[in-house]
Coordinates of N, CA and C in Angstrom, one line a residue:
M707 N 0.9 -1.2 0.0 CA 0.0 0.1 0.0 C 0.9 1.3 0.1
S708 N 0.5 2.1 -0.8 CA 1.4 3.4 -0.9 C 1.4 4.2 0.5
F709 N 2.3 5.1 0.6 CA 2.3 5.9 1.7 C 0.9 6.9 1.7
F710 N 0.7 7.4 0.4 CA -0.5 8.3 0.4 C -1.8 7.4 0.9
L711 N -2.1 6.1 0.4 CA -3.1 5.3 1.0 C -2.9 5.1 2.5
Q712 N -1.9 4.8 3.0 CA -1.6 4.7 4.4 C -2.1 5.9 5.1
Q713 N -1.8 7.0 4.7 CA -2.1 8.3 5.3 C -3.6 8.6 5.3
R714 N -4.2 8.1 4.1 CA -5.6 8.4 4.1 C -6.4 7.4 4.9
L715 N -5.8 6.1 5.1 CA -6.5 5.1 6.0 C -6.3 5.8 7.3
Y716 N -5.1 6.2 7.8 CA -4.9 6.5 9.2 C -5.7 7.7 9.5
N717 N -5.9 8.7 8.5 CA -6.8 9.8 8.8 C -8.2 9.5 9.0
F718 N -8.8 8.4 8.2 CA -10.0 8.1 8.4 C -10.2 7.4 9.6
L719 N -9.3 6.6 10.1 CA -9.5 5.8 11.4 C -9.5 6.8 12.5
T720 N -8.6 7.7 12.4 CA -8.5 8.8 13.5 C -9.8 9.5 13.6
Q721 N -10.3 9.9 12.4 CA -11.7 10.6 12.4 C -12.8 9.9 12.9
Q722 N -12.8 8.5 12.6 CA -13.9 7.7 13.1 C -13.8 7.1 14.5
F723 N -12.5 6.9 15.0 CA -12.4 6.4 16.3 C -11.9 7.3 17.5
N724 N -11.2 8.4 17.0 CA -10.6 9.2 17.9 C -10.9 10.8 17.7
P725 N -12.3 11.1 17.6 CA -12.5 12.6 17.4 C -12.3 13.5 18.6
D726 N -12.2 13.0 19.9 CA -11.8 13.8 21.0 C -10.4 13.6 21.5
G727 N -9.5 12.7 20.9 CA -8.1 12.6 21.2 C -7.9 11.6 22.4
S728 N -9.0 11.0 22.9 CA -8.7 10.0 24.1 C -8.4 8.6 23.6
I729 N -8.5 8.3 22.4 CA -8.2 6.9 21.9 C -6.7 6.9 21.3
H730 N -6.1 5.9 21.6 CA -4.7 5.8 21.0 C -4.6 4.5 20.3
F731 N -4.0 4.5 19.2 CA -3.9 3.2 18.3 C -2.6 2.6 18.7
L732 N -2.5 1.3 19.1 CA -1.5 0.7 19.3 C -0.9 0.0 18.2
A733 N -1.7 -0.4 17.3 CA -1.2 -1.2 16.2 C -2.3 -1.0 15.0
I734 N -1.9 -0.8 13.8 CA -2.8 -0.9 12.6 C -2.1 -1.8 11.5
S735 N -2.7 -2.9 11.1 CA -2.1 -3.6 9.9 C -3.2 -3.6 8.9
A736 N -2.8 -3.7 7.6 CA -3.8 -3.7 6.7 C -3.3 -4.6 5.5
I737 N -4.2 -5.4 4.9 CA -4.0 -6.3 3.8 C -4.9 -6.0 2.7
K738 N -4.6 -6.0 1.5 CA -5.4 -5.8 0.4 C -6.2 -7.2 0.1
L739 N -7.4 -7.1 -0.2 CA -8.3 -8.3 -0.3 C -8.3 -8.6 -1.9
E740 N -8.3 -9.8 -2.0 CA -8.4 -10.3 -3.6 C -9.7 -9.8 -4.1
Q741 N -9.7 -9.2 -5.4 CA -10.8 -8.8 -6.1 C -10.9 -9.5 -7.4
E742 N -12.1 -9.6 -7.9 CA -12.4 -10.3 -9.2 C -12.1 -9.4 -10.4
K743 N -12.3 -8.3 -10.2 CA -12.2 -7.2 -11.4 C -11.2 -6.2 -10.9
P744 N -10.2 -6.0 -11.8 CA -9.1 -5.0 -11.3 C -9.4 -3.5 -11.1
N745 N -10.5 -3.0 -11.8 CA -10.9 -1.6 -11.8 C -11.9 -1.2 -10.7
L746 N -12.1 -2.2 -9.8 CA -12.9 -2.0 -8.6 C -12.2 -1.3 -7.6
P747 N -13.0 -0.5 -6.8 CA -12.2 0.1 -5.6 C -11.3 -0.9 -4.8
T748 N -10.3 -0.4 -4.0 CA -9.4 -1.1 -3.2 C -10.1 -1.5 -2.1
N749 N -10.3 -2.8 -1.8 CA -10.8 -3.3 -0.5 C -9.7 -3.8 0.3
I750 N -9.8 -3.5 1.6 CA -8.8 -3.8 2.5 C -9.3 -4.3 3.8
K751 N -8.6 -5.3 4.4 CA -8.9 -5.7 5.8 C -7.9 -5.1 6.6
V752 N -8.5 -4.4 7.8 CA -7.7 -3.7 8.6 C -7.7 -4.3 10.1
R753 N -6.6 -4.6 10.7 CA -6.5 -5.1 12.1 C -6.1 -4.0 12.9
L754 N -7.1 -3.6 13.9 CA -6.8 -2.5 14.7 C -6.8 -2.8 16.2
A755 N -5.7 -2.3 16.9 CA -5.6 -2.5 18.3 C -5.6 -1.1 18.9
L756 N -6.4 -0.9 19.9 CA -6.6 0.5 20.5 C -6.7 0.5 22.1
T757 N -6.4 1.6 22.6 CA -6.6 1.8 24.1 C -7.1 3.1 24.2
F758 N -7.4 3.6 25.4 CA -7.9 5.0 25.7 C -7.2 5.5 26.9
Q759 N -7.4 6.8 27.0 CA -6.7 7.7 28.0 C -7.8 8.5 28.7
D760 N -7.8 8.5 30.0 CA -8.7 9.5 30.6 C -8.0 10.2 31.8
S761 N -8.7 10.9 32.7 CA -8.1 11.8 33.5 C -7.1 11.0 34.6
S762 N -7.3 9.8 34.7 CA -6.5 9.0 35.5 C -5.3 8.4 34.8
G763 N -5.3 8.4 33.5 CA -4.0 8.1 32.8 C -4.4 7.1 31.6
M764 N -3.3 6.4 31.1 CA -3.6 5.5 30.0 C -4.1 4.1 30.5
N765 N -5.1 3.6 30.0 CA -5.6 2.4 30.3 C -4.7 1.3 29.9
P766 N -4.3 0.4 30.9 CA -3.4 -0.7 30.6 C -3.9 -1.7 29.6
Y767 N -5.3 -1.8 29.3 CA -5.9 -2.8 28.6 C -6.1 -2.3 27.3
F768 N -6.3 -3.4 26.2 CA -6.5 -2.9 24.9 C -7.6 -3.7 24.3
D769 N -8.1 -3.4 23.1 CA -8.9 -4.1 22.3 C -8.6 -4.1 20.9
G770 N -9.0 -5.1 20.2 CA -8.6 -5.2 18.7 C -9.7 -5.8 18.0
T771 N -9.7 -5.5 16.7 CA -10.9 -6.0 15.9 C -10.3 -5.9 14.4
D772 N -11.1 -6.7 13.6 CA -10.9 -6.6 12.1 C -11.8 -5.7 11.6
L773 N -11.6 -4.8 10.7 CA -12.4 -3.9 10.0 C -12.2 -4.1 8.5
Y774 N -13.2 -3.9 7.7 CA -13.2 -3.9 6.2 C -13.5 -2.5 5.8
I775 N -12.6 -2.1 4.9 CA -12.7 -0.6 4.3 C -12.5 -0.8 2.8
T776 N -13.2 0.2 2.1 CA -13.1 0.3 0.7 C -12.5 1.7 0.5
I777 N -11.5 1.9 -0.3 CA -10.9 3.0 -0.8 C -11.1 3.4 -2.2
T778 N -11.5 4.5 -2.6 CA -11.7 4.9 -4.0 C -10.9 6.3 -4.1
P779 N -10.7 6.8 -5.2 CA -10.0 8.2 -5.3 C -10.8 9.2 -4.5
E780 N -12.1 9.1 -4.6 CA -13.0 10.1 -3.9 C -13.4 9.9 -2.5
D781 N -13.4 8.5 -2.0 CA -14.1 8.1 -0.9 C -13.3 7.1 -0.2
I782 N -13.4 7.0 1.1 CA -13.1 5.9 2.0 C -14.1 5.6 3.1
R783 N -14.6 4.3 3.1 CA -15.6 4.1 4.0 C -15.5 2.5 4.5
F784 N -16.3 2.4 5.5 CA -16.4 0.9 6.1 C -17.3 0.1 5.2
I785 N -16.9 -1.1 5.0 CA -17.9 -2.1 4.4 C -18.0 -3.4 5.1
E786 N -19.1 -4.2 4.8 CA -19.1 -5.4 5.4 C -19.3 -5.3 6.9
E787 N -20.0 -4.3 7.4 CA -20.0 -4.4 8.9 C -20.7 -5.4 9.5
E788 N -21.5 -6.2 8.9 CA -22.1 -7.5 9.6 C -21.0 -8.5 9.7
V789 N -19.9 -8.4 9.0 CA -19.0 -9.4 9.3 C -18.0 -9.3 10.5
W790 N -18.0 -7.9 10.8 CA -17.3 -7.6 12.1 C -17.8 -8.5 13.3
A791 N -19.1 -8.8 13.4 CA -19.5 -9.5 14.6 C -19.2 -11.1 14.4
K792 N -19.0 -11.5 13.3 CA -18.6 -12.9 13.1 C -17.2 -13.1 13.1
G793 N -16.5 -12.0 12.9 CA -15.0 -12.1 13.0 C -14.2 -12.9 12.0
H794 N -14.8 -13.0 10.8 CA -14.3 -13.6 9.7 C -14.9 -13.3 8.5
R795 N -14.3 -13.4 7.3 CA -14.8 -13.1 5.9 C -14.5 -14.3 5.1
S796 N -15.2 -14.6 4.1 CA -14.9 -15.4 3.1 C -14.2 -14.7 2.0
G797 N -13.0 -14.8 1.7 CA -12.3 -14.1 0.7 C -10.8 -14.1 1.0
K798 N -10.0 -14.0 -0.1 CA -8.6 -14.3 0.1 C -7.8 -12.9 0.1
A799 N -6.8 -12.9 0.8 CA -6.0 -11.7 0.9 C -5.0 -11.9 -0.2
V800 N -4.3 -10.8 -0.7 CA -3.5 -11.0 -1.8 C -2.1 -10.3 -1.3

């Protein structure tokens, strides 16, 4: 993934999960998902680990989840939200 796409992804995740600055990303990994047609938007699986900070300090516990995101030149958004609850997707990574 290009640095430009990495930055777009990070900005999107920050906007979605950290609007007030209390969430801290511990790790973000992304893998492009296999697509049947090459001219479709880029679909990626993102593994996100985060924690939060409040007035008493940084929480020593963290949580992680898999998210699915599509990126086009004009847009970036979540996809397949129903899969998040199941924890897996049928589809190959490339």
